[in-house]
Amino acid sequence: MRVSRLMLVTLRDDPAEAEITSHKLLLRAGYMRRLAPGIFAYLPLLWRVLQKISAIIREEMAEVDALETLLPQLQPADLWRRSGRWDGYTAGEGIMFHLIDRQERAMGLGPTHEEVVTELAADLLRSYRQLPVCLYQIQTKFRDEIRPRFGLMRGREFIMKDAYSFHADEACLRRTYAAMDGAYRRIFERCGLRAVAVEADSGAIGGSASQEFMVTAEAGEDLILASPDGRYAANQERAVSLPPPAVPLEVEGLRTLATPGQTSIEELCAAHGFDPTQTVKVLLLLARFAAAPARAVLVCLRGDQQLNEVKLANAVTARCPDAGALLEIGPLLPDHLAGGLAGGVPFGSVGPHLEDALLPKGEASGAGPVLRLADSSAAELEAFVCGANREGEHLVGARWGELCPLPEVVDLRAAQPGDRCLHDPFQRLEAARGIEVGHIFQLGRKYSEALEARFTDETGREEPLWMGCYGIGVSRLAAAAVEQHHDADGIRWPLAIAPYAVIIVIASSQDPVQVALAERLYGDLGRAGIDVLLDDRPERAGVKFKDADLIGIPWRLVVGRSAAEGRVELVDRSGGGGRQDLSAEEALERLLRLHA
RNA sequence: CGGGAUGUGGCGCAGCUUGGUAGCGCACUUCGUUCGGGACGAAGGGGCCGCAGGUUCGAAUCCUGUCAUCCCGACCA
């Protein structure tokens, strides 16, 4: 392709709307244009990148016998109601674009395709003899993000590869899951990305085991916690660790301590010389559901620990099976309770022994018994300091069983960098930022049960299908590649996903000798099947060099002054291999070798 | 949804305090000189100053409303 015909429009200044490198560079280098928040036009250069990524994905999917397909994006609400996800995806902070068609039917634009594909499986897969099967597609997904940002990184319309596997038993699911794990590692490696696999929360998709693939980069939205020995890595949402040991509280019996105005752990400890690990902090929260009244939740954590909201949301959802989707869980505020807690208990002095009766019943403050949960960090304390449920007072020397029964113990604390690892207490978790580019799940039978996707096994019994699902953010992967591969001058695409492998720059388009040599090389490379650009624009050499650097073509072939002697300059932009003066033939040969 | 900021040619910005009918850099067109790291000169084209009201003889500028975009947060007393 000739650059003069490429519709290449590069910008000298960073667009004001862009915050991170990939967003800035993809806009500046003419790869994309924003149409609306989180919605981008993929310009020809970017489309080539996306096609290269897709081609690699297709090859690796073929390796694991996955079948490419294309599923509807416009999906009936009824289908989503049957899986139980319609409300969760549309109400509250739901992420699904939805509409009413002319027949007054509710429809949604697919944010994911479990429902559609499961429906299809229910229709087609009847016998264990047909299994396993794995279907995948590469197409646009729609998600009405609460806050789209960072360009391609979190868009409302984006390209995703999603695969779904169906199995007769769990062992078979595990095998495919493992095969996908391998395929994913090869895909990211072939795309030239450094990626790590981490344990992950499975979120709204549900299911048991799940693993994310993170491209490490400063701009990553996720925090990864990993052990230096490489044996453990997890998303912070999911990470587990050993908390620092607590300082034992040396007290006899239970006493009351006057703590006027001390409503935070810090103030309390500063005033009385306690260590935060000797305290239990109590969080009162309110969980709102799609299909049930709100419910109050009381969480006990050791005073120095932080709540992990993802773990909490999972724990609450699991304990309220009939409540429908968990829409929101947040602090229970005085505003929710007209007049605050009964008996005048101030929020800053709540203790684990707060009685249900002190919470006024009602839609705003929660119906039914308070759901009580304790993190093991709090549960393991022999004796502790906590709120007294009275203004300006705390209890010292409280013990589980004496003060109140120990609530159900669940892992609710947020693991922190520096925490000791479970698998080896001598290893300490280290933090890194990552961009989630892939996520694989063992879904189990959640969707097949909900949508009655059953097959007949060898014994003639009807069983729900075992399912797995496997996603890659294709457009996000392109942005992640830019985050990982750029310098002050622009993008440095890995060769495998670069829009073109080579750009031939004619230093002076007025020199017929240079033009002739460049045209010859352009023809030769093109005929050899190499993706080559010819910068034939009547621009000054400096402009063309700047543009070539900015758009990040891995190899630059400069045809300039020494063209008359048949010599050219080969510049390795991606590999950092510098520049070399070569005869045109040598240069050609090298580039052809790369391709082979 | 809450908080903050910003809306002025395609992009980046000034002008607004103190009202007088719009300017700079880049980009674009033409001509000339230049020609290996975003050239120089000359001449051009392109703007409902986000939108709607209001104040005023007169509004990009002041007031009110509204919309949009971007950033922070969706956090534990």
XYZ file of C-alpha atoms (C1' of nucleotides) in Angstrom:
673
model
C 0.000 0.000 0.000
C 1.125 3.500 -0.788
C 1.020 5.906 2.113
C -0.322 8.583 -0.224
C -3.441 6.394 -0.579
C -3.703 5.305 3.028
C -5.949 8.069 4.389
C -3.233 8.551 6.984
C -3.930 11.538 9.216
C -1.507 11.902 12.090
C -1.717 14.490 14.833
C 1.175 16.400 16.239
C -0.455 17.107 19.598
C -1.975 14.694 22.055
C -5.762 14.960 21.965
C -6.977 16.473 25.248
C -9.413 13.621 25.846
C -6.714 10.966 26.046
C -5.093 10.072 29.321
C -3.037 6.956 28.791
C -0.365 6.172 26.224
C -2.257 3.718 24.074
C -5.232 6.054 23.796
C -3.040 9.000 22.851
C -0.894 7.108 20.398
C -3.729 5.291 18.651
C -5.478 8.619 18.108
C -2.337 10.528 17.147
C -1.066 7.893 14.771
C -4.357 7.731 12.901
C -5.500 4.287 14.058
C -8.909 5.281 15.363
C -11.421 8.047 15.911
C -13.904 8.472 18.733
C -17.551 8.676 17.725
C -19.105 8.824 21.197
C -17.849 7.966 24.683
C -16.421 4.473 24.568
C -17.284 4.071 20.885
C -14.547 4.162 18.277
C -14.158 3.795 14.556
C -11.342 1.379 13.781
C -9.480 3.021 10.893
C -7.764 0.908 8.244
C -4.454 0.606 10.082
C -6.101 -0.537 13.285
C -8.373 -2.908 11.429
C -5.292 -4.623 10.008
C -3.908 -5.003 13.545
C -7.196 -6.463 14.727
C -7.258 -8.827 11.767
C -3.738 -10.034 12.556
C -4.681 -10.673 16.161
C -7.835 -12.447 15.001
C -5.837 -14.608 12.604
C -3.555 -15.769 15.409
C -6.567 -16.501 17.580
C -8.235 -18.480 14.778
C -5.144 -20.620 14.308
C -4.887 -21.400 17.997
C -8.612 -22.061 18.291
C -8.302 -24.509 15.423
C -5.489 -26.222 17.360
C -7.922 -27.009 20.167
C -10.706 -27.997 17.759
C -12.901 -25.001 18.398
C -15.423 -24.140 15.681
C -15.901 -20.583 14.506
C -19.461 -19.318 14.377
C -21.345 -16.033 14.537
C -24.150 -15.531 17.018
C -26.875 -12.865 17.160
C -26.104 -9.622 18.917
C -29.747 -8.699 19.319
C -31.080 -11.035 21.960
C -34.552 -11.509 23.424
C -35.028 -10.520 27.060
C -36.943 -13.704 27.649
C -33.837 -15.781 27.139
C -31.986 -13.690 29.707
C -34.874 -13.919 32.112
C -34.644 -17.679 31.939
C -30.988 -17.626 32.931
C -31.866 -15.189 35.703
C -29.529 -12.504 34.444
C -31.904 -10.009 32.806
C -32.512 -7.958 35.935
C -28.916 -7.994 37.035
C -27.771 -6.882 33.600
C -30.363 -4.195 33.010
C -31.496 -2.829 36.389
C -29.345 -0.937 38.827
C -25.896 -0.486 37.418
C -26.597 -3.138 34.830
C -24.412 -3.061 31.812
C -26.689 -4.264 29.037
C -28.031 -1.955 26.382
C -31.665 -2.828 25.988
C -34.641 -1.704 23.978
C -38.222 -2.444 23.124
C -38.949 -3.504 19.586
C -42.039 -2.550 17.580
C -43.938 -5.543 18.911
C -43.206 -4.307 22.449
C -40.773 -7.122 23.051
C -37.806 -6.357 25.282
C -34.461 -7.051 23.659
C -30.879 -6.593 24.685
C -27.646 -6.040 22.793
C -25.314 -8.863 23.665
C -22.722 -8.052 26.300
C -21.816 -11.739 26.230
C -23.332 -14.851 24.702
C -23.788 -17.589 27.297
C -27.568 -17.525 26.935
C -27.624 -17.639 23.159
C -25.040 -20.342 22.859
C -26.619 -22.449 25.588
C -29.976 -22.208 23.864
C -28.305 -23.388 20.709
C -26.623 -26.246 22.536
C -29.942 -27.266 24.077
C -31.348 -27.458 20.582
C -28.484 -29.288 18.902
C -26.605 -31.328 21.469
C -28.672 -34.343 22.452
C -26.222 -37.150 22.970
C -22.951 -37.683 24.770
C -21.712 -38.971 21.403
C -21.684 -35.387 20.113
C -19.537 -34.138 22.966
C -17.320 -32.325 23.610
C -18.000 -29.351 21.385
C -16.428 -25.921 21.448
C -17.837 -22.942 19.556
C -16.285 -19.522 19.276
C -16.848 -16.217 17.533
C -14.985 -12.966 17.035
C -17.366 -10.056 17.023
C -18.554 -6.840 18.582
C -19.864 -6.832 22.132
C -21.942 -4.078 23.688
C -21.636 -3.050 27.311
C -23.035 0.148 28.729
C -20.078 0.702 31.019
C -20.662 2.845 34.070
C -17.667 4.820 33.014
C -16.037 4.082 29.686
C -12.430 5.237 29.639
C -8.920 4.858 28.370
C -9.879 4.562 24.725
C -9.988 0.981 23.533
C -9.278 -0.261 27.044
C -12.819 0.104 28.356
C -15.201 0.816 25.547
C -18.935 0.395 25.283
C -18.557 -1.321 21.961
C -15.549 -3.571 21.539
C -14.348 -6.680 19.784
C -14.168 -9.900 21.684
C -13.359 -13.485 20.962
C -15.635 -15.643 23.045
C -15.651 -19.413 23.091
C -18.024 -21.821 24.790
C -17.411 -25.494 25.386
C -19.894 -28.267 26.170
C -19.091 -31.517 27.907
C -20.626 -34.695 29.182
C -18.720 -34.557 32.446
C -16.589 -32.322 34.571
C -13.330 -34.108 33.789
C -13.823 -33.364 30.113
C -14.517 -29.708 30.928
C -11.278 -29.600 32.893
C -9.339 -30.994 29.961
C -10.705 -28.393 27.577
C -10.110 -25.680 30.155
C -6.491 -26.767 30.387
C -6.202 -26.875 26.596
C -7.604 -23.352 26.396
C -5.149 -22.224 29.027
C -2.380 -23.461 26.745
C -3.936 -21.893 23.675
C -4.228 -18.557 25.469
C -0.608 -18.612 26.533
C 0.415 -19.285 22.934
C -1.868 -16.542 21.603
C -0.427 -13.860 23.841
C 3.100 -15.020 23.245
C 2.598 -15.043 19.494
C 1.140 -11.549 19.688
C 4.386 -10.449 21.300
C 2.856 -9.727 24.694
C 4.159 -10.474 28.153
C 1.122 -11.879 29.937
C 0.623 -13.618 33.260
C -2.176 -15.968 34.262
C -3.807 -15.144 37.581
C -6.566 -16.594 39.703
C -9.637 -14.459 39.305
C -13.093 -13.748 40.547
C -15.667 -15.027 38.121
C -17.996 -12.064 38.661
C -21.327 -11.847 36.924
C -20.521 -14.755 34.613
C -20.505 -17.139 37.535
C -19.061 -20.598 37.740
C -16.228 -22.172 39.676
C -12.632 -21.976 38.521
C -11.588 -18.963 36.567
C -8.314 -17.536 35.425
C -7.442 -14.169 33.958
C -4.625 -13.342 31.583
C -3.029 -10.046 32.380
C -0.742 -8.019 30.195
C 1.548 -6.288 32.622
C 1.601 -2.541 32.116
C 1.595 0.559 34.264
C -1.744 1.671 32.867
C -3.461 -1.545 33.918
C -6.763 -1.155 35.728
C -6.242 -4.288 37.804
C -3.910 -4.959 40.665
C -2.153 -8.308 40.539
C -0.670 -9.859 43.645
C 1.956 -12.496 43.009
C 4.554 -14.418 44.932
C 8.182 -13.971 43.881
C 8.582 -17.719 43.380
C 5.963 -17.617 40.628
C 3.768 -20.251 42.287
C 0.918 -17.912 43.121
C -0.641 -14.999 41.260
C -4.109 -13.590 41.671
C -6.203 -10.576 40.975
C -6.486 -8.536 44.135
C -10.256 -9.071 43.947
C -9.632 -12.696 44.597
C -6.213 -12.905 46.258
C -5.751 -14.700 49.535
C -2.902 -14.287 52.011
C -1.974 -14.541 55.636
C -2.601 -11.349 57.569
C 0.191 -10.066 59.806
C 0.046 -11.738 63.249
C -2.103 -9.957 65.787
C -0.611 -8.483 68.953
C -2.205 -10.459 71.823
C -4.502 -8.457 74.048
C -3.482 -9.091 77.680
C -6.604 -8.491 79.751
C -8.593 -10.213 82.419
C -12.322 -10.261 81.855
C -14.389 -7.683 80.099
C -14.383 -3.996 80.922
C -15.887 -0.870 79.500
C -13.661 1.956 78.325
C -14.731 5.562 77.908
C -13.825 6.642 74.398
C -15.520 9.982 73.827
C -15.332 11.169 70.264
C -13.141 8.238 69.203
C -15.092 6.793 66.317
C -12.309 5.421 64.137
C -9.830 2.633 64.765
C -6.972 5.123 64.422
C -8.363 7.502 67.050
C -9.144 4.664 69.414
C -5.657 3.145 69.141
C -3.914 6.505 69.371
C -5.796 7.405 72.535
C -5.372 4.145 74.439
C -2.239 2.558 73.036
C -3.998 -0.389 71.406
C -2.627 -1.990 68.298
C -5.157 -2.049 65.438
C -4.767 -5.845 65.318
C -6.323 -6.003 68.789
C -9.568 -4.467 67.599
C -12.595 -5.699 65.719
C -14.231 -3.252 63.397
C -17.845 -3.672 62.510
C -19.235 -2.579 59.179
C -22.949 -2.212 58.668
C -23.962 -2.573 55.062
C -27.106 -2.782 53.049
C -27.507 -5.267 50.222
C -30.127 -4.536 47.578
C -31.504 -7.323 45.430
C -33.429 -7.584 42.202
C -36.076 -9.941 43.547
C -36.175 -9.425 47.289
C -36.240 -6.615 49.845
C -32.940 -5.138 50.901
C -31.099 -6.882 53.702
C -28.746 -5.486 56.334
C -25.315 -7.086 56.549
C -23.005 -6.876 59.537
C -19.345 -7.620 58.832
C -16.602 -8.080 61.419
C -13.009 -7.541 60.400
C -9.838 -7.193 62.378
C -9.229 -3.475 62.832
C -6.123 -3.284 60.647
C -7.723 -5.142 57.728
C -9.638 -3.864 54.730
C -12.843 -5.310 53.357
C -12.709 -6.882 49.900
C -16.051 -5.939 48.400
C -15.911 -8.549 45.689
C -15.508 -11.324 48.231
C -18.306 -9.820 50.278
C -20.647 -9.589 47.296
C -19.961 -13.238 46.477
C -20.576 -14.310 50.073
C -23.824 -12.372 50.296
C -25.081 -13.675 46.953
C -24.367 -17.258 48.004
C -26.317 -16.788 51.243
C -29.368 -15.233 49.619
C -30.120 -17.743 46.892
C -33.719 -16.695 46.396
C -33.132 -12.956 46.322
C -32.240 -12.677 42.659
C -29.268 -10.666 41.485
C -27.354 -8.598 44.006
C -27.777 -5.090 42.666
C -25.725 -3.128 45.109
C -24.034 -3.436 48.438
C -22.922 -0.355 50.290
C -22.646 1.178 53.708
C -25.862 1.357 55.674
C -26.240 5.080 56.272
C -28.174 6.924 58.948
C -30.322 8.201 56.085
C -31.567 4.667 55.503
C -32.979 4.533 59.018
C -35.214 7.347 60.040
C -33.777 8.386 63.393
C -30.752 6.085 63.286
C -30.348 2.906 65.261
C -32.820 2.178 67.995
C -31.607 2.940 71.476
C -29.501 5.791 70.114
C -26.553 3.569 69.185
C -24.220 5.758 67.164
C -22.766 4.265 63.993
C -19.230 4.816 65.241
C -19.713 2.623 68.283
C -21.363 -0.445 66.796
C -20.081 -3.714 68.183
C -20.437 -7.288 66.880
C -23.204 -7.896 69.414
C -25.560 -5.364 67.848
C -29.023 -6.870 68.128
C -31.299 -7.260 65.155
C -33.990 -5.440 67.057
C -31.931 -2.264 67.054
C -32.262 -2.015 63.291
C -35.696 -0.694 62.369
C -37.317 -3.010 59.866
C -38.324 -1.708 56.506
C -37.527 -1.529 52.835
C -34.879 1.111 53.410
C -33.056 -0.559 56.265
C -33.436 -4.157 55.314
C -35.930 -6.874 55.974
C -35.357 -10.171 57.667
C -32.583 -11.048 60.075
C -29.285 -9.238 59.771
C -26.788 -11.305 57.783
C -23.751 -11.631 60.041
C -20.330 -12.513 58.681
C -16.860 -12.408 60.171
C -13.516 -12.568 58.467
C -11.137 -15.124 59.929
C -8.792 -12.327 60.972
C -11.470 -11.176 63.416
C -12.728 -14.659 64.274
C -9.272 -15.836 65.361
C -8.822 -13.137 68.005
C -8.915 -14.554 71.550
C -9.881 -11.254 73.097
C -10.397 -7.934 71.416
C -11.495 -4.341 71.622
C -14.761 -3.376 69.957
C -17.610 -0.886 69.987
C -19.973 -1.102 72.961
C -23.158 -0.171 71.105
C -23.221 2.905 73.352
C -22.130 6.446 72.632
C -18.505 7.100 73.583
C -17.770 3.623 74.913
C -15.811 0.606 73.762
C -15.378 -2.837 75.261
C -11.961 -4.238 76.113
C -11.448 -7.961 76.467
C -14.496 -9.062 74.534
C -14.507 -12.724 73.483
C -16.497 -14.611 70.896
C -19.089 -16.793 72.600
C -19.268 -14.528 75.610
C -20.098 -11.253 73.899
C -22.170 -12.884 71.201
C -21.967 -16.033 69.070
C -19.205 -16.057 66.469
C -20.805 -15.156 63.153
C -20.250 -17.355 60.143
C -16.591 -17.120 59.149
C -15.811 -16.219 55.539
C -12.728 -14.866 53.838
C -13.605 -11.203 53.387
C -10.348 -9.351 53.779
C -8.422 -7.689 51.007
C -4.979 -9.196 50.546
C -2.278 -6.540 50.436
C 1.181 -6.334 48.899
C 3.658 -7.483 51.534
C 1.286 -10.076 53.037
C 2.668 -13.565 53.561
C 1.552 -16.191 51.056
C -0.576 -19.172 52.001
C 1.533 -21.681 50.100
C 4.759 -20.455 51.690
C 4.771 -17.940 54.539
C 8.318 -16.927 53.636
C 7.072 -15.573 50.331
C 5.489 -12.149 50.370
C 2.994 -10.903 47.832
C 4.239 -8.343 45.340
C 1.990 -5.975 43.424
C 1.950 -5.306 39.704
C -0.573 -3.636 37.461
C -2.163 -5.561 34.669
C -4.570 -5.222 31.795
C -7.048 -8.079 31.623
C -6.944 -9.351 28.063
C -8.306 -12.834 28.561
C -10.468 -14.725 31.005
C -11.350 -18.392 31.049
C -14.063 -19.970 33.204
C -15.322 -23.370 34.176
C -18.979 -22.503 34.229
C -20.184 -25.881 35.311
C -23.916 -26.425 34.830
C -25.261 -23.029 35.885
C -26.504 -22.024 32.453
C -27.386 -25.464 31.191
C -29.564 -26.048 34.245
C -31.258 -22.662 33.975
C -31.887 -23.046 30.262
C -32.515 -26.782 30.375
C -29.711 -27.685 28.014
C -29.560 -31.434 28.570
C -28.075 -34.393 26.798
C -28.505 -38.126 27.158
C -25.529 -39.916 28.694
C -24.328 -43.485 28.104
C -26.736 -44.826 30.652
C -29.692 -43.146 28.992
C -30.138 -40.499 31.651
C -30.750 -36.832 30.878
C -28.066 -34.591 32.333
C -27.359 -30.864 32.053
C -24.335 -30.077 29.901
C -21.074 -29.101 31.545
C -19.874 -25.778 30.176
C -16.809 -23.619 29.972
C -16.354 -20.179 28.477
C -13.265 -18.409 27.289
C -12.898 -14.766 26.281
C -10.244 -12.539 24.786
C -10.665 -8.782 24.411
C -9.366 -8.422 20.882
C -9.535 -4.640 20.653
C -8.305 -4.312 24.208
C -5.405 -6.582 23.352
C -4.356 -4.134 20.637
C -4.376 -1.289 23.155
C -2.498 -3.407 25.684
C 0.136 -4.121 23.058
C 0.664 -0.396 22.614
C 0.934 0.066 26.367
C 3.631 -2.556 26.491
C 5.406 -1.591 23.283
C 6.028 2.094 22.700
C 8.658 4.745 23.168
C 8.864 8.529 23.102
C 8.493 8.552 19.318
C 5.428 6.352 19.042
C 4.187 2.793 18.828
C 6.540 -0.170 18.394
C 4.265 -2.974 17.247
C 5.420 -6.527 17.707
C 5.938 -7.860 14.194
C 3.177 -10.448 14.480
C 0.412 -7.893 14.931
C 1.835 -4.853 13.162
C -0.457 -3.492 10.451
C 2.475 -3.678 8.022
C 5.815 -5.360 8.500
C 7.883 -2.922 6.481
C 7.662 0.713 5.471
C 9.835 1.934 2.641
C 10.599 5.613 3.008
C 11.707 7.511 -0.058
C 13.866 10.258 1.415
C 13.397 12.518 -1.560
C 10.459 11.803 -3.802
C 11.963 14.146 -6.398
C 14.950 11.936 -6.997
C 14.017 9.510 -9.792
C 16.816 7.157 -8.779
C 15.437 6.858 -5.251
C 11.903 6.467 -6.538
C 12.922 3.753 -8.974
C 14.814 1.743 -6.362
C 12.036 2.128 -3.813
C 9.427 1.025 -6.330
C 11.492 -2.025 -7.193
C 11.870 -3.029 -3.560
C 8.196 -2.357 -2.927
C 7.242 -4.633 -5.806
C 9.627 -7.391 -4.723
C 8.479 -7.381 -1.115
C 4.843 -7.243 -2.091
C 5.201 -10.166 -4.461
C 6.891 -12.136 -1.689
C 3.748 -11.732 0.366
C 5.170 -9.239 2.853
C 2.878 -6.502 4.123
C 4.697 -3.448 2.909
C 4.008 0.269 2.867
C 5.646 2.674 0.471
C 5.833 6.238 1.738
C 5.628 7.992 -1.598
C 4.262 11.261 -0.257
C 5.930 14.458 -1.465
C 6.902 15.274 2.121
C 10.284 16.081 3.533
C 12.245 13.108 4.837
C 11.908 14.243 8.464
C 8.128 14.222 8.283
C 8.100 10.705 6.889
C 10.507 9.448 9.525
C 8.401 10.937 12.296
C 5.255 9.390 10.911
C 6.918 6.024 10.420
C 8.066 6.047 14.045
C 4.673 7.161 15.269
C 2.652 4.496 13.489
C 5.204 1.975 14.640
C 5.974 -0.213 11.624
C 8.597 -2.749 12.784
C 10.983 -2.403 9.843
C 11.852 0.783 8.007
C 13.699 0.690 4.751
C 15.086 4.099 3.846
C 15.912 4.720 0.205
C 17.943 7.900 0.161
C 21.212 9.492 -0.853
C 23.057 6.289 -1.492
C 20.329 4.877 -3.707
C 22.541 5.626 -6.688
C 25.059 3.083 -5.332
C 22.230 0.653 -4.765
C 22.460 1.018 -1.011
C 19.656 1.478 1.495
C 19.269 1.759 5.232
C 17.365 -0.839 7.266
C 16.025 0.299 10.633
C 14.761 -2.156 13.240
C 12.138 -0.215 15.176
C 10.483 -3.001 17.145
C 13.493 -5.073 17.996
C 15.716 -2.153 18.898
C 18.349 -3.575 16.561
C 19.443 -0.162 15.339
C 20.115 0.774 11.726
C 22.325 -0.736 9.101
C 23.583 0.356 5.704
C 23.103 -2.466 3.275
C 22.921 -3.087 -0.409
C 19.352 -3.201 -1.628
C 19.742 -6.927 -2.289
C 20.985 -7.682 1.200
C 18.181 -5.689 2.745
C 15.639 -7.471 0.615
C 17.068 -10.834 1.524
C 16.922 -10.071 5.235
C 13.337 -9.001 5.071
C 12.387 -12.053 3.050
C 14.111 -14.250 5.609
C 12.052 -12.682 8.387
C 8.958 -13.613 6.587
C 9.978 -17.223 6.061
C -25.484 8.630 40.756
C -22.089 12.140 43.681
C -17.806 15.547 43.231
C -14.416 18.474 39.986
C -13.053 20.635 35.321
C -13.838 22.014 30.352
C -16.879 23.378 25.926
C -13.987 28.999 20.769
C -12.310 26.165 12.551
C -10.068 19.028 11.789
C -6.274 18.935 16.401
C -3.976 21.793 20.551
C -5.048 26.459 22.761
C -5.547 32.161 23.831
C -9.388 35.849 24.257
C -13.857 36.208 29.057
C -11.593 39.476 34.941
C -12.743 45.207 32.617
C -19.036 43.630 26.791
C -17.794 46.794 20.937
C -18.909 41.410 16.280
C -12.771 36.390 16.917
C -7.177 35.220 17.284
C -2.435 31.958 17.701
C 0.258 27.202 16.615
C -0.462 22.678 13.904
C -3.285 20.741 9.781
C -5.582 22.188 4.699
C -5.167 25.007 -0.608
C -1.862 27.802 -4.147
C 2.992 29.828 -5.474
C 8.211 30.240 -4.595
C 12.678 28.743 -2.025
C 14.211 24.401 0.607
C 14.926 18.858 0.851
C 17.887 12.662 5.873
C 14.453 13.696 11.689
C 7.637 17.221 12.180
C 11.434 23.659 6.880
C 10.837 29.046 5.449
C 8.282 33.031 3.017
C 3.933 34.954 0.584
C -1.168 34.536 -0.461
C -5.726 31.922 0.721
C -10.045 28.766 2.517
C -12.574 27.218 6.766
C -15.715 29.116 13.063
C -24.222 28.920 14.476
C -17.639 30.877 20.138
C -21.958 23.615 22.850
C -27.422 24.921 22.926
C -31.657 27.963 24.768
C -33.346 32.011 27.237
C -32.204 36.732 29.688
C -29.565 41.649 30.697
C -27.732 45.448 27.178
C -27.748 50.112 21.881
C -24.382 45.916 21.488
C -22.723 39.284 24.406
C -17.490 34.391 22.966
C -17.250 37.779 27.297
C -22.321 39.196 32.285
C -26.867 36.229 34.388
C -30.150 31.752 34.314
C -31.133 27.160 32.502
C -29.774 23.073 29.694
C -26.746 19.639 26.996
C -22.140 17.443 26.055
C -17.182 15.826 27.027
C -13.152 14.596 30.297
C -11.206 13.519 35.253
C -11.963 11.547 40.453
C -15.156 8.356 43.352
C -18.729 4.606 43.378
C -14.963 2.852 49.852
C -16.060 0.778 55.389
C -17.996 5.478 60.557
